Structures are given as structure tokens and as C-alpha cells.
Short mmCIF file of C-alpha atoms in Angstrom, two decimals:
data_model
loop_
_atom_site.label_atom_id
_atom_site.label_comp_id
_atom_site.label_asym_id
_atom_site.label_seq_id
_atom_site.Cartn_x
_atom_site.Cartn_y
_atom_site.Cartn_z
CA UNK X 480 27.10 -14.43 20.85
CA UNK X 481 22.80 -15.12 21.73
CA UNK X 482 23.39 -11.54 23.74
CA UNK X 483 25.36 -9.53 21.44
CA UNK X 484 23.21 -10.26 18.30
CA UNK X 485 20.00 -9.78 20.74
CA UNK X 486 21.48 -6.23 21.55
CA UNK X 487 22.50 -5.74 17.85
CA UNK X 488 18.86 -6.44 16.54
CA UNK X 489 17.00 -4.42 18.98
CA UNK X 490 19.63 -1.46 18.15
CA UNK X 491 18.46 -1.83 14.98
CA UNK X 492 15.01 -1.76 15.42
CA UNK X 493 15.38 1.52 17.56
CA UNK X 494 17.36 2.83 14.37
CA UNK X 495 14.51 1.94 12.07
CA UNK X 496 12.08 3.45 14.80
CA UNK X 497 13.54 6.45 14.68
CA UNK X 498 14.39 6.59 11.26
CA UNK X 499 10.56 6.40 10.42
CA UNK X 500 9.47 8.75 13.18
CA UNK X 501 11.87 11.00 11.53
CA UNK X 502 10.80 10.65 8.18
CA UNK X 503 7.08 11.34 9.49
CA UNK X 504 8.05 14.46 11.26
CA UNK X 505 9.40 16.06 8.34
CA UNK X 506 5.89 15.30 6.39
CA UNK P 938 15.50 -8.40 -2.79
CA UNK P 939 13.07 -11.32 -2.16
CA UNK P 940 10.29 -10.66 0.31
CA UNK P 941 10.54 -12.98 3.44
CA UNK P 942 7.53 -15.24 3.99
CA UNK P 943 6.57 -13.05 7.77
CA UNK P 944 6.49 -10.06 5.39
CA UNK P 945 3.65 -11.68 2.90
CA UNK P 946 1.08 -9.81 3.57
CA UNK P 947 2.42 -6.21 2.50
CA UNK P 948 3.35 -7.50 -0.87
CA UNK P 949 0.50 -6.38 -3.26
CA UNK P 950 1.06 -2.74 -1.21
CA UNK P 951 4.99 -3.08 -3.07
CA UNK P 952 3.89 -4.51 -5.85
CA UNK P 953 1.82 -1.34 -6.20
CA UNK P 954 4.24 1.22 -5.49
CA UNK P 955 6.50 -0.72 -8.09
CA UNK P 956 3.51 -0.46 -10.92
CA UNK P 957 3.44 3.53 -10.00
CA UNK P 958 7.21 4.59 -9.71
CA UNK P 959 6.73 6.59 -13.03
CA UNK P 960 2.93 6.91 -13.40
CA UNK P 961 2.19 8.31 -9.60
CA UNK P 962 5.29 8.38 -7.34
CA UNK P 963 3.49 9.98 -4.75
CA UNK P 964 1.08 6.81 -5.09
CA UNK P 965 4.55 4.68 -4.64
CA UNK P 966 5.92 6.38 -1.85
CA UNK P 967 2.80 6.12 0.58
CA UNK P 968 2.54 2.29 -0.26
CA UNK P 969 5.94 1.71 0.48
CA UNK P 970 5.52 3.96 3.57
CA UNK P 971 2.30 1.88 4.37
CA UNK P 972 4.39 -1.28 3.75
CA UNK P 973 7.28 -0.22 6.40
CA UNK P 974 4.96 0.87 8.61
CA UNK P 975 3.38 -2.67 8.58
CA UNK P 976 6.30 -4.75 8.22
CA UNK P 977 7.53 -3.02 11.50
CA UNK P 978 4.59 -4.44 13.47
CA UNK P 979 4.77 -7.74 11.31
CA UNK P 980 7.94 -8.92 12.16
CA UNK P 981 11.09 -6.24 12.81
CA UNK P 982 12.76 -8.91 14.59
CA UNK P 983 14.43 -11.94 12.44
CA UNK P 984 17.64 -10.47 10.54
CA UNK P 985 16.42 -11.03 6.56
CA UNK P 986 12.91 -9.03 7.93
CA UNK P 987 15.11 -6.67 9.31
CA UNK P 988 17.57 -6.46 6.62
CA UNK P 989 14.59 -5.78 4.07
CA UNK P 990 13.06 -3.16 6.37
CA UNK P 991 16.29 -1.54 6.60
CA UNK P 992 16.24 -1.34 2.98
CA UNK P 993 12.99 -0.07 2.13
CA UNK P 994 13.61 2.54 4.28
CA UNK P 995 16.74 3.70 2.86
CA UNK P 996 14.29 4.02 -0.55
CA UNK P 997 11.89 6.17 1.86
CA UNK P 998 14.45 8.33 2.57
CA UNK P 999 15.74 8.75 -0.59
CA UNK P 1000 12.20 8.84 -2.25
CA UNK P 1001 11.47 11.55 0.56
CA UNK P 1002 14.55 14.15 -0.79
CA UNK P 1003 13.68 13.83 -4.17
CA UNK P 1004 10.34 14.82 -4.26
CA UNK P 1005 11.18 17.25 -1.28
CA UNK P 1006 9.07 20.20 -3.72
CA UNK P 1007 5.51 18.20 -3.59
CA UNK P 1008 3.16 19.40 -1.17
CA UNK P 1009 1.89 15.97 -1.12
CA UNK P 1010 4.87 14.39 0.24
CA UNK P 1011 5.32 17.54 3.06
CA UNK P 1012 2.18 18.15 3.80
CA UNK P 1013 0.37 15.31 5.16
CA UNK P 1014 -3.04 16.46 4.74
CA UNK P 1015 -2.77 16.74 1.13
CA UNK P 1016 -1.10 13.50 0.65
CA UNK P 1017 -3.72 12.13 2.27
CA UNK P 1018 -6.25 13.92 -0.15
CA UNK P 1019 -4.53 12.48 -2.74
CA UNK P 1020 -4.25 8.86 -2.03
CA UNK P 1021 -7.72 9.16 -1.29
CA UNK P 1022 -9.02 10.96 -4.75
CA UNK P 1023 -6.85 8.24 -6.30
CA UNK P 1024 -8.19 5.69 -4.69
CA UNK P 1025 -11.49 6.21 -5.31
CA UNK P 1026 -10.81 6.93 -9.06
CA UNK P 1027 -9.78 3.18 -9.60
CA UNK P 1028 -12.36 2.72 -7.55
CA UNK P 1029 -15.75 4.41 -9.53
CA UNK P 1030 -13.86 3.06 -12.50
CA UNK P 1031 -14.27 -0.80 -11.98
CA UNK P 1032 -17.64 0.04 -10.09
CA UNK P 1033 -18.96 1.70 -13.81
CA UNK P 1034 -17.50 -1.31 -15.79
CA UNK P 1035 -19.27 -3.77 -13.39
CA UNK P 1036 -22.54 -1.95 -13.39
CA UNK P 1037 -22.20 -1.88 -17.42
CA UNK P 1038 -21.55 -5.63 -17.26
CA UNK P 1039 -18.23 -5.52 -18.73
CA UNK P 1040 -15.67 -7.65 -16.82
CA UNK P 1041 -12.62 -8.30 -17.87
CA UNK P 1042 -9.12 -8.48 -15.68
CA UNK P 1043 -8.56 -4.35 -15.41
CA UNK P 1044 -11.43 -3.76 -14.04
CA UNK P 1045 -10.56 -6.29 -11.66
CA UNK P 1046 -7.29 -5.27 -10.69
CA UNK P 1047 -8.79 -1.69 -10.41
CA UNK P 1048 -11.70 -2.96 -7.69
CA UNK P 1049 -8.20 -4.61 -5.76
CA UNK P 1050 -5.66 -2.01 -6.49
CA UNK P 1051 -8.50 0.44 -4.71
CA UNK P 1052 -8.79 -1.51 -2.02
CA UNK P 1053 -4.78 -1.66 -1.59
CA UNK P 1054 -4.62 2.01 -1.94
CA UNK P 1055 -7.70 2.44 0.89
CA UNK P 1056 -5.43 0.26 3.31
CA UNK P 1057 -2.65 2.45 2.77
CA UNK P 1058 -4.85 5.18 3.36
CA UNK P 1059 -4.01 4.53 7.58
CA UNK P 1060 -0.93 5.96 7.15
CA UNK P 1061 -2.88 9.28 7.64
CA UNK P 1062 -4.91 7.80 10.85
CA UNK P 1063 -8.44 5.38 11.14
CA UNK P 1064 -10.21 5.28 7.94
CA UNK P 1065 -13.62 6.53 7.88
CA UNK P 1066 -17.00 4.00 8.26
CA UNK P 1067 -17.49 4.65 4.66
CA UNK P 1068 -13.98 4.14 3.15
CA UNK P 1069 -13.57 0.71 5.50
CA UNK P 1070 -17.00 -0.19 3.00
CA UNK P 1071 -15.68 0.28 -0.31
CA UNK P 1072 -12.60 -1.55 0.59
CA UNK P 1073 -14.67 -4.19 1.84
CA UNK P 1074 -16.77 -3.83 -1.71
CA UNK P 1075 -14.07 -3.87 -3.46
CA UNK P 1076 -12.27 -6.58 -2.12
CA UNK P 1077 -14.97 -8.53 -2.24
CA UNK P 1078 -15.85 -8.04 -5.83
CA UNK P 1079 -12.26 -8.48 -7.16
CA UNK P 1080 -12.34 -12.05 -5.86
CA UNK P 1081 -15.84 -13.19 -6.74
CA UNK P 1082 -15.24 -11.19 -10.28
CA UNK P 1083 -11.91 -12.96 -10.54
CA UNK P 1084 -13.43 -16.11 -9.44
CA UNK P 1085 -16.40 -16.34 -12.16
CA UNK P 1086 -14.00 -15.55 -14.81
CA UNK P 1087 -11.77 -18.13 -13.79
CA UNK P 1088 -14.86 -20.77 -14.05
CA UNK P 1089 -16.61 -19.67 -16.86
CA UNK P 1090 -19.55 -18.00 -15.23
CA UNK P 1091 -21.15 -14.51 -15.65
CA UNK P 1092 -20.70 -12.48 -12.88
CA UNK P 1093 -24.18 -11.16 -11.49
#
């Protein structure tokens, strides 16, 4: 389980990255 | 949702977007944009940091398409512009009341709510020399005002 929710929390964090790149872009 | 303790420090920034929802919600959105950015670099890692950052962004994004029509929200530069006019306004406002010896707790929370708004001000990139003083200034006076008042003395 330590790996999988390691590899689920950085996935997220990418998401969130992304998401907030995204939402900069479009400024 | 409660604030976890690693996230402390963007609080007053929320806080402040909270206080403006109606009255400026350009103000809220680019302290709650300040606050994600922040919180990011704070802590993105532990789940209820993550879980709050997750949701504060959905309220970016959602903030974002409704005011898709103000320039200040698609065009950076004049978002900027008017964080910074806004800013400053709380800011020559508790700096008049101070200089006219009147002290009482707006004027207080106008010296900190400028220096809030001049933090969330990097959004936009480094502040300048002289924008890094009055939030210095006005941090600074906030707590000694705050601090007098609390004791009984006059503030010089």
C-alpha cells in the first residue's frame, strides 16, 4: 500500500500542477 | 473545510478573499490564487493539505469562468494594476488616520489587510524595492498599533 498511495499523491500533485499552470495560461 | 496546521501561514490571505467575495471578487480571487500558489510550495504532500488544495482550486476554476468577462481576471497586467491600486488604497487610508492620530481597530486592519494584499501582489512576479517597504511599514505598524491599544498606551 506505502507505494501505491506514494504514486497516488504525487499523481495528484502533477494534477494540481497542471491544473494551476492551466489556469495561469488562460490569464 | 478547516485549514491544516502546515497550511497556517496563508490563512489571513483566505480570510481576505472571504471578507471580499461580494465587495471585490477580483480582490478574492488573486488571494486565493496567492494562497494555492503558496500552499503548493508549503506542503502539497500530506493527504488533508492535498485534499484542501484540491479544493481551493476547484473554487479557482470555477471563480475563473464566472468572471471570464473582466479584463482583470484575463489580462494579467491589469489584474496586477488592480491589486496594486487596491492595495495601496487601504494602504494611504490607515497611513492618513495614523498621521491624524486617530487609531482605532480599522485602521489597523487596513495597515495589515495592505500588507496581505502586497504579498499577494507576487502572483504577478518580484515586488518592487518600494512595495517590499510599505509592506514592511505596514506590517510593522499594524502590530505595534495593535499592540499599544491592547496595553493602554498612545501610539507615537
Amino acid at each position: 500500500t506505502g507505494s501505491v498511495g506514494t504514486s497516488v499523491a504525487s499523481a495528484e500533485q502533477d494534477e494540481l500542477s497542471n491544473r494551476l499552470a492551466k489556469l495561469r495560461d488562460q490569464m | 473545510m478547516a485549514l491544516p496546521a502546515q497550511l497556517r501561514p496563508i490563512q489571513h490571505h483566505l480570510r481576505t478573499a472571504q471578507e471580499h467575495e461580494a465587495r471585490d471578487p477580483v480582490v478574492a480571487y488573486y488571494c486565493r490564487l496567492y494562497a494555492m500558489q503558496s500552499g503548493m510550495k508549503l506542503d502539497s504532500k500530506t493527504p488533508e493539505c492535498r485534499k484542501f488544495l484540491i479544493k481551493l482550486m476547484d473554487q479557482l476554476e470555477s471563480m475563473k469562468k464566472e468572471m471570464s468577462d473582466h479584463d482583470s481576471i484575463t489580462q494579467e497586467v491589469v489584474g496586477n494594476a488592480h491589486i496594486e491600486n487596491y492595495a495601496l488604497k487601504m494602504f494611504i487610508y490607515a497611513d492618513n488616520e495614523d498621521r491624524g492620530g486617530r487609531f482605532h481597530k480599522n485602521m489597523i486592519k487596513s495597515f495589515y489587510t495592505s500588507s496581505l494584499l502586497l504579498d499577494v501582489l507576487c502572483v504577478f512576479g518580484e515586488l518592487s524595492e518600494e512595495n517590499i517597504q510599505h509592506r514592511k511599514y505596514a506590517r510593522w505598524k499594524a502590530t505595534y498599533i495593535h499592540n499599544c491599544l491592547k496595553s493602554g498606551e498612545t501610539p507615537q
